[in-house]
PDB file of C-alpha atoms in Angstrom:
ATOM      1  CA  MET E  14       0.000   0.000   0.000  1.00 86.00           C
ATOM      2  CA  LEU E  15       1.338   3.405  -0.941  1.00 91.00           C
ATOM      3  CA  THR E  16       1.655   5.499   2.211  1.00 88.00           C
ATOM      4  CA  ARG E  17       2.929   8.963   1.262  1.00 92.00           C
ATOM      5  CA  ILE E  18       4.611  11.182  -1.264  1.00 94.00           C
ATOM      6  CA  ASP E  19       8.245  10.232  -0.708  1.00 95.00           C
ATOM      7  CA  HIS E  20       9.685  12.884  -3.000  1.00 96.00           C
ATOM      8  CA  ILE E  21       9.279  14.957  -6.096  1.00 98.00           C
ATOM      9  CA  GLY E  22      12.243  14.702  -8.465  1.00 98.00           C
ATOM     10  CA  ILE E  23      13.348  17.907 -10.160  1.00 98.00           C
ATOM     11  CA  ALA E  24      15.842  17.792 -13.026  1.00 98.00           C
ATOM     12  CA  CYS E  25      18.342  20.652 -13.165  1.00 98.00           C
ATOM     13  CA  HIS E  26      21.444  21.698 -15.070  1.00 98.00           C
ATOM     14  CA  ASP E  27      23.355  23.078 -12.046  1.00 98.00           C
ATOM     15  CA  LEU E  28      22.735  21.275  -8.754  1.00 98.00           C
ATOM     16  CA  ASP E  29      24.555  23.832  -6.602  1.00 98.00           C
ATOM     17  CA  ALA E  30      22.644  26.798  -8.047  1.00 98.00           C
ATOM     18  CA  THR E  31      19.333  24.947  -7.715  1.00 98.00           C
ATOM     19  CA  VAL E  32      20.054  23.990  -4.091  1.00 98.00           C
ATOM     20  CA  GLU E  33      20.864  27.633  -3.370  1.00 98.00           C
ATOM     21  CA  PHE E  34      17.557  28.745  -4.923  1.00 98.00           C
ATOM     22  CA  TYR E  35      15.521  26.391  -2.712  1.00 97.00           C
ATOM     23  CA  ARG E  36      17.561  27.374   0.356  1.00 96.00           C
ATOM     24  CA  ALA E  37      17.331  31.122  -0.224  1.00 97.00           C
ATOM     25  CA  THR E  38      13.726  31.159  -1.418  1.00 96.00           C
ATOM     26  CA  TYR E  39      12.040  28.588   0.825  1.00 96.00           C
ATOM     27  CA  GLY E  40      14.543  27.889   3.589  1.00 95.00           C
ATOM     28  CA  PHE E  41      14.938  24.212   2.634  1.00 95.00           C
ATOM     29  CA  GLU E  42      18.263  22.694   3.648  1.00 94.00           C
ATOM     30  CA  VAL E  43      20.127  19.748   2.154  1.00 97.00           C
ATOM     31  CA  PHE E  44      19.495  16.557   4.105  1.00 95.00           C
ATOM     32  CA  HIS E  45      21.574  14.214   1.940  1.00 96.00           C
ATOM     33  CA  THR E  46      23.734  14.267  -1.193  1.00 97.00           C
ATOM     34  CA  GLU E  47      25.144  11.480  -3.310  1.00 97.00           C
ATOM     35  CA  VAL E  48      26.253  10.498  -6.779  1.00 97.00           C
ATOM     36  CA  ASN E  49      24.375   7.555  -8.265  1.00 94.00           C
ATOM     37  CA  GLU E  50      26.744   6.180 -10.904  1.00 94.00           C
ATOM     38  CA  GLU E  51      24.207   3.629 -12.175  1.00 92.00           C
ATOM     39  CA  GLN E  52      21.653   6.363 -12.929  1.00 93.00           C
ATOM     40  CA  GLY E  53      24.268   8.940 -13.961  1.00 96.00           C
ATOM     41  CA  VAL E  54      23.146  11.671 -11.562  1.00 97.00           C
ATOM     42  CA  ARG E  55      24.389  13.831  -8.734  1.00 98.00           C
ATOM     43  CA  GLU E  56      21.566  14.564  -6.345  1.00 97.00           C
ATOM     44  CA  ALA E  57      20.555  16.491  -3.276  1.00 98.00           C
ATOM     45  CA  MET E  58      17.627  15.551  -1.061  1.00 97.00           C
ATOM     46  CA  LEU E  59      15.938  18.509   0.643  1.00 97.00           C
ATOM     47  CA  LYS E  60      13.763  17.365   3.557  1.00 94.00           C
ATOM     48  CA  ILE E  61      10.383  19.043   3.638  1.00 93.00           C
ATOM     49  CA  ASN E  62       8.728  17.269   6.576  1.00 89.00           C
ATOM     50  CA  GLU E  63       8.441  14.098   8.635  1.00 84.00           C
ATOM     51  CA  THR E  64       5.512  11.771   7.949  1.00 78.00           C
ATOM     52  CA  SER E  65       3.255   9.689  10.194  1.00 76.00           C
ATOM     53  CA  ASP E  66       4.706   6.404   8.892  1.00 74.00           C
ATOM     54  CA  GLY E  67       8.198   7.279  10.120  1.00 72.00           C
ATOM     55  CA  GLY E  68       9.446   8.438   6.735  1.00 78.00           C
ATOM     56  CA  ALA E  69       9.789  11.920   5.324  1.00 86.00           C
ATOM     57  CA  SER E  70       8.922  13.909   2.225  1.00 92.00           C
ATOM     58  CA  TYR E  71      11.680  15.449   0.118  1.00 95.00           C
ATOM     59  CA  LEU E  72      12.492  17.408  -2.975  1.00 97.00           C
ATOM     60  CA  GLN E  73      15.102  15.461  -4.939  1.00 97.00           C
ATOM     61  CA  LEU E  74      17.239  17.683  -7.141  1.00 98.00           C
ATOM     62  CA  LEU E  75      18.933  15.778  -9.977  1.00 98.00           C
ATOM     63  CA  GLU E  76      21.884  16.924 -12.108  1.00 98.00           C
ATOM     64  CA  PRO E  77      23.154  14.541 -14.799  1.00 98.00           C
ATOM     65  CA  THR E  78      26.781  13.438 -14.567  1.00 98.00           C
ATOM     66  CA  ARG E  79      26.908  12.099 -18.114  1.00 97.00           C
ATOM     67  CA  GLU E  80      25.138  12.886 -21.382  1.00 97.00           C
ATOM     68  CA  ASP E  81      23.725   9.370 -21.845  1.00 97.00           C
ATOM     69  CA  SER E  82      21.850   9.354 -18.522  1.00 96.00           C
ATOM     70  CA  THR E  83      18.053   9.331 -18.485  1.00 95.00           C
ATOM     71  CA  VAL E  84      17.986  12.695 -16.696  1.00 97.00           C
ATOM     72  CA  ALA E  85      20.354  14.289 -19.259  1.00 98.00           C
ATOM     73  CA  LYS E  86      18.144  13.086 -22.102  1.00 97.00           C
ATOM     74  CA  TRP E  87      15.050  14.338 -20.301  1.00 96.00           C
ATOM     75  CA  LEU E  88      16.643  17.769 -19.718  1.00 97.00           C
ATOM     76  CA  ALA E  89      17.632  18.041 -23.377  1.00 97.00           C
ATOM     77  CA  LYS E  90      14.042  17.376 -24.428  1.00 97.00           C
ATOM     78  CA  ASN E  91      12.095  19.188 -21.678  1.00 96.00           C
ATOM     79  CA  GLY E  92      14.398  21.611 -19.881  1.00 97.00           C
ATOM     80  CA  GLU E  93      14.533  21.993 -16.125  1.00 98.00           C
ATOM     81  CA  GLY E  94      11.522  21.065 -14.043  1.00 97.00           C
ATOM     82  CA  VAL E  95       9.536  18.309 -12.408  1.00 97.00           C
ATOM     83  CA  HIS E  96      10.900  14.967 -13.605  1.00 97.00           C
ATOM     84  CA  HIS E  97       8.928  12.471 -11.498  1.00 97.00           C
ATOM     85  CA  ILE E  98       6.851  11.864  -8.404  1.00 98.00           C
ATOM     86  CA  ALA E  99       7.702   9.106  -5.940  1.00 97.00           C
ATOM     87  CA  PHE E 100       5.334   7.329  -3.589  1.00 97.00           C
ATOM     88  CA  GLY E 101       6.553   5.628  -0.425  1.00 94.00           C
ATOM     89  CA  THR E 102       5.641   2.030   0.301  1.00 94.00           C
ATOM     90  CA  ALA E 103       6.615  -0.501   2.946  1.00 93.00           C
ATOM     91  CA  ASP E 104       7.084  -3.164   0.225  1.00 95.00           C
ATOM     92  CA  VAL E 105       8.168  -1.980  -3.219  1.00 96.00           C
ATOM     93  CA  ASP E 106       8.250  -5.558  -4.527  1.00 97.00           C
ATOM     94  CA  ALA E 107       4.641  -6.350  -3.574  1.00 97.00           C
ATOM     95  CA  ASP E 108       3.240  -3.001  -4.681  1.00 97.00           C
ATOM     96  CA  ALA E 109       5.099  -3.119  -8.010  1.00 97.00           C
ATOM     97  CA  ALA E 110       3.734  -6.631  -8.637  1.00 97.00           C
ATOM     98  CA  ASP E 111       0.208  -5.521  -7.733  1.00 97.00           C
ATOM     99  CA  ILE E 112       0.423  -2.472 -10.001  1.00 97.00           C
ATOM    100  CA  ARG E 113       1.902  -4.610 -12.823  1.00 97.00           C
ATOM    101  CA  ASP E 114      -1.082  -6.980 -12.440  1.00 97.00           C
ATOM    102  CA  ARG E 115      -3.345  -3.960 -13.014  1.00 97.00           C
ATOM    103  CA  GLY E 116      -1.775  -3.419 -16.438  1.00 97.00           C
ATOM    104  CA  VAL E 117       0.815  -0.734 -15.664  1.00 98.00           C
ATOM    105  CA  ARG E 118       4.318  -1.308 -17.035  1.00 98.00           C
ATOM    106  CA  VAL E 119       6.986  -1.509 -14.324  1.00 98.00           C
ATOM    107  CA  LEU E 120      10.320  -0.387 -15.767  1.00 97.00           C
ATOM    108  CA  TYR E 121      12.668  -2.550 -13.658  1.00 95.00           C
ATOM    109  CA  GLU E 122      12.268  -6.313 -13.395  1.00 93.00           C
ATOM    110  CA  GLU E 123      13.703  -6.114  -9.872  1.00 95.00           C
ATOM    111  CA  PRO E 124      13.883  -2.989  -7.684  1.00 96.00           C
ATOM    112  CA  ARG E 125      17.226  -1.153  -7.711  1.00 95.00           C
ATOM    113  CA  ARG E 126      19.154   0.851  -5.153  1.00 93.00           C
ATOM    114  CA  GLY E 127      17.928   4.425  -4.862  1.00 93.00           C
ATOM    115  CA  SER E 128      18.768   7.456  -2.743  1.00 91.00           C
ATOM    116  CA  MET E 129      19.887   6.915   0.842  1.00 92.00           C
ATOM    117  CA  GLY E 130      19.932   3.122   0.456  1.00 92.00           C
ATOM    118  CA  SER E 131      16.281   2.858  -0.582  1.00 93.00           C
ATOM    119  CA  ARG E 132      14.844   0.269  -2.982  1.00 96.00           C
ATOM    120  CA  ILE E 133      13.080   1.724  -6.026  1.00 97.00           C
ATOM    121  CA  THR E 134      11.322   1.011  -9.274  1.00 97.00           C
ATOM    122  CA  PHE E 135       9.594   3.202 -11.840  1.00 98.00           C
ATOM    123  CA  LEU E 136       6.255   2.977 -13.618  1.00 98.00           C
ATOM    124  CA  HIS E 137       5.970   3.874 -17.294  1.00 98.00           C
ATOM    125  CA  PRO E 138       4.687   7.445 -17.729  1.00 97.00           C
ATOM    126  CA  LYS E 139       2.479   6.455 -20.682  1.00 97.00           C
ATOM    127  CA  ASP E 140       0.545   4.182 -18.303  1.00 98.00           C
ATOM    128  CA  CYS E 141       0.360   6.893 -15.586  1.00 97.00           C
ATOM    129  CA  HIS E 142      -1.232   9.750 -17.537  1.00 97.00           C
ATOM    130  CA  GLY E 143       2.101  11.235 -18.551  1.00 96.00           C
ATOM    131  CA  VAL E 144       3.726  11.160 -15.102  1.00 97.00           C
ATOM    132  CA  LEU E 145       6.925   9.184 -14.514  1.00 97.00           C
ATOM    133  CA  THR E 146       6.124   7.522 -11.188  1.00 98.00           C
ATOM    134  CA  GLU E 147       8.586   5.974  -8.752  1.00 98.00           C
ATOM    135  CA  LEU E 148       7.857   3.533  -5.927  1.00 97.00           C
ATOM    136  CA  VAL E 149      10.234   3.763  -2.938  1.00 96.00           C
ATOM    137  CA  THR E 150      10.863   1.603   0.099  1.00 94.00           C
ATOM    138  CA  SER E 151      13.101   3.631   2.402  1.00 90.00           C
ATOM    139  CA  ALA E 152      16.115   1.987   3.992  1.00 88.00           C
ATOM    140  CA  PRO E 153      15.852   1.389   7.726  1.00 81.00           C
ATOM    141  CA  VAL E 154      17.008   4.549   9.502  1.00 65.00           C
ATOM    142  CA  GLU E 155      20.072   2.844  11.004  1.00 54.00           C
ATOM    143  CA  SER E 156      21.357   1.766   7.573  1.00 43.00           C
ATOM    144  CA  ALA E 157      20.643   4.931   5.593  1.00 44.00           C
ATOM    145  CA  GLU E 158      23.804   6.734   4.454  1.00 46.00           C
ATOM    146  CA  HIS E 159      23.848  10.427   5.381  1.00 44.00           C
TER     147      HIS E 159
END
Protein backbone atom coordinates (compact mmCIF):
# COMPACT_ATOMS: atom_id res chain seq x y z
CA MET A 1 0.00 0.00 0.00
CA LEU A 2 1.34 3.40 -0.94
CA THR A 3 1.66 5.50 2.21
CA ARG A 4 2.93 8.96 1.26
CA ILE A 5 4.61 11.18 -1.26
CA ASP A 6 8.24 10.23 -0.71
CA HIS A 7 9.68 12.88 -3.00
CA ILE A 8 9.28 14.96 -6.10
CA GLY A 9 12.24 14.70 -8.47
CA ILE A 10 13.35 17.91 -10.16
CA ALA A 11 15.84 17.79 -13.03
CA CYS A 12 18.34 20.65 -13.16
CA HIS A 13 21.44 21.70 -15.07
CA ASP A 14 23.36 23.08 -12.05
CA LEU A 15 22.73 21.27 -8.75
CA ASP A 16 24.55 23.83 -6.60
CA ALA A 17 22.64 26.80 -8.05
CA THR A 18 19.33 24.95 -7.72
CA VAL A 19 20.05 23.99 -4.09
CA GLU A 20 20.86 27.63 -3.37
CA PHE A 21 17.56 28.74 -4.92
CA TYR A 22 15.52 26.39 -2.71
CA ARG A 23 17.56 27.37 0.36
CA ALA A 24 17.33 31.12 -0.22
CA THR A 25 13.73 31.16 -1.42
CA TYR A 26 12.04 28.59 0.82
CA GLY A 27 14.54 27.89 3.59
CA PHE A 28 14.94 24.21 2.63
CA GLU A 29 18.26 22.69 3.65
CA VAL A 30 20.13 19.75 2.15
CA PHE A 31 19.49 16.56 4.10
CA HIS A 32 21.57 14.21 1.94
CA THR A 33 23.73 14.27 -1.19
CA GLU A 34 25.14 11.48 -3.31
CA VAL A 35 26.25 10.50 -6.78
CA ASN A 36 24.37 7.55 -8.26
CA GLU A 37 26.74 6.18 -10.90
CA GLU A 38 24.21 3.63 -12.17
CA GLN A 39 21.65 6.36 -12.93
CA GLY A 40 24.27 8.94 -13.96
CA VAL A 41 23.15 11.67 -11.56
CA ARG A 42 24.39 13.83 -8.73
CA GLU A 43 21.57 14.56 -6.35
CA ALA A 44 20.56 16.49 -3.28
CA MET A 45 17.63 15.55 -1.06
CA LEU A 46 15.94 18.51 0.64
CA LYS A 47 13.76 17.37 3.56
CA ILE A 48 10.38 19.04 3.64
CA ASN A 49 8.73 17.27 6.58
CA GLU A 50 8.44 14.10 8.64
CA THR A 51 5.51 11.77 7.95
CA SER A 52 3.26 9.69 10.19
CA ASP A 53 4.71 6.40 8.89
CA GLY A 54 8.20 7.28 10.12
CA GLY A 55 9.45 8.44 6.73
CA ALA A 56 9.79 11.92 5.32
CA SER A 57 8.92 13.91 2.23
CA TYR A 58 11.68 15.45 0.12
CA LEU A 59 12.49 17.41 -2.98
CA GLN A 60 15.10 15.46 -4.94
CA LEU A 61 17.24 17.68 -7.14
CA LEU A 62 18.93 15.78 -9.98
CA GLU A 63 21.88 16.92 -12.11
CA PRO A 64 23.15 14.54 -14.80
CA THR A 65 26.78 13.44 -14.57
CA ARG A 66 26.91 12.10 -18.11
CA GLU A 67 25.14 12.89 -21.38
CA ASP A 68 23.72 9.37 -21.84
CA SER A 69 21.85 9.35 -18.52
CA THR A 70 18.05 9.33 -18.49
CA VAL A 71 17.99 12.69 -16.70
CA ALA A 72 20.35 14.29 -19.26
CA LYS A 73 18.14 13.09 -22.10
CA TRP A 74 15.05 14.34 -20.30
CA LEU A 75 16.64 17.77 -19.72
CA ALA A 76 17.63 18.04 -23.38
CA LYS A 77 14.04 17.38 -24.43
CA ASN A 78 12.10 19.19 -21.68
CA GLY A 79 14.40 21.61 -19.88
CA GLU A 80 14.53 21.99 -16.12
CA GLY A 81 11.52 21.06 -14.04
CA VAL A 82 9.54 18.31 -12.41
CA HIS A 83 10.90 14.97 -13.61
CA HIS A 84 8.93 12.47 -11.50
CA ILE A 85 6.85 11.86 -8.40
CA ALA A 86 7.70 9.11 -5.94
CA PHE A 87 5.33 7.33 -3.59
CA GLY A 88 6.55 5.63 -0.42
CA THR A 89 5.64 2.03 0.30
CA ALA A 90 6.62 -0.50 2.95
CA ASP A 91 7.08 -3.16 0.23
CA VAL A 92 8.17 -1.98 -3.22
CA ASP A 93 8.25 -5.56 -4.53
CA ALA A 94 4.64 -6.35 -3.57
CA ASP A 95 3.24 -3.00 -4.68
CA ALA A 96 5.10 -3.12 -8.01
CA ALA A 97 3.73 -6.63 -8.64
CA ASP A 98 0.21 -5.52 -7.73
CA ILE A 99 0.42 -2.47 -10.00
CA ARG A 100 1.90 -4.61 -12.82
CA ASP A 101 -1.08 -6.98 -12.44
CA ARG A 102 -3.35 -3.96 -13.01
CA GLY A 103 -1.77 -3.42 -16.44
CA VAL A 104 0.82 -0.73 -15.66
CA ARG A 105 4.32 -1.31 -17.04
CA VAL A 106 6.99 -1.51 -14.32
CA LEU A 107 10.32 -0.39 -15.77
CA TYR A 108 12.67 -2.55 -13.66
CA GLU A 109 12.27 -6.31 -13.40
CA GLU A 110 13.70 -6.11 -9.87
CA PRO A 111 13.88 -2.99 -7.68
CA ARG A 112 17.23 -1.15 -7.71
CA ARG A 113 19.15 0.85 -5.15
CA GLY A 114 17.93 4.42 -4.86
CA SER A 115 18.77 7.46 -2.74
CA MET A 116 19.89 6.92 0.84
CA GLY A 117 19.93 3.12 0.46
CA SER A 118 16.28 2.86 -0.58
CA ARG A 119 14.84 0.27 -2.98
CA ILE A 120 13.08 1.72 -6.03
CA THR A 121 11.32 1.01 -9.27
CA PHE A 122 9.59 3.20 -11.84
CA LEU A 123 6.25 2.98 -13.62
CA HIS A 124 5.97 3.87 -17.29
CA PRO A 125 4.69 7.44 -17.73
CA LYS A 126 2.48 6.46 -20.68
CA ASP A 127 0.55 4.18 -18.30
CA CYS A 128 0.36 6.89 -15.59
CA HIS A 129 -1.23 9.75 -17.54
CA GLY A 130 2.10 11.23 -18.55
CA VAL A 131 3.73 11.16 -15.10
CA LEU A 132 6.93 9.18 -14.51
CA THR A 133 6.12 7.52 -11.19
CA GLU A 134 8.59 5.97 -8.75
CA LEU A 135 7.86 3.53 -5.93
CA VAL A 136 10.23 3.76 -2.94
CA THR A 137 10.86 1.60 0.10
CA SER A 138 13.10 3.63 2.40
CA ALA A 139 16.12 1.99 3.99
CA PRO A 140 15.85 1.39 7.73
CA VAL A 141 17.01 4.55 9.50
CA GLU A 142 20.07 2.84 11.00
CA SER A 143 21.36 1.77 7.57
CA ALA A 144 20.64 4.93 5.59
CA GLU A 145 23.80 6.73 4.45
CA HIS A 146 23.85 10.43 5.38
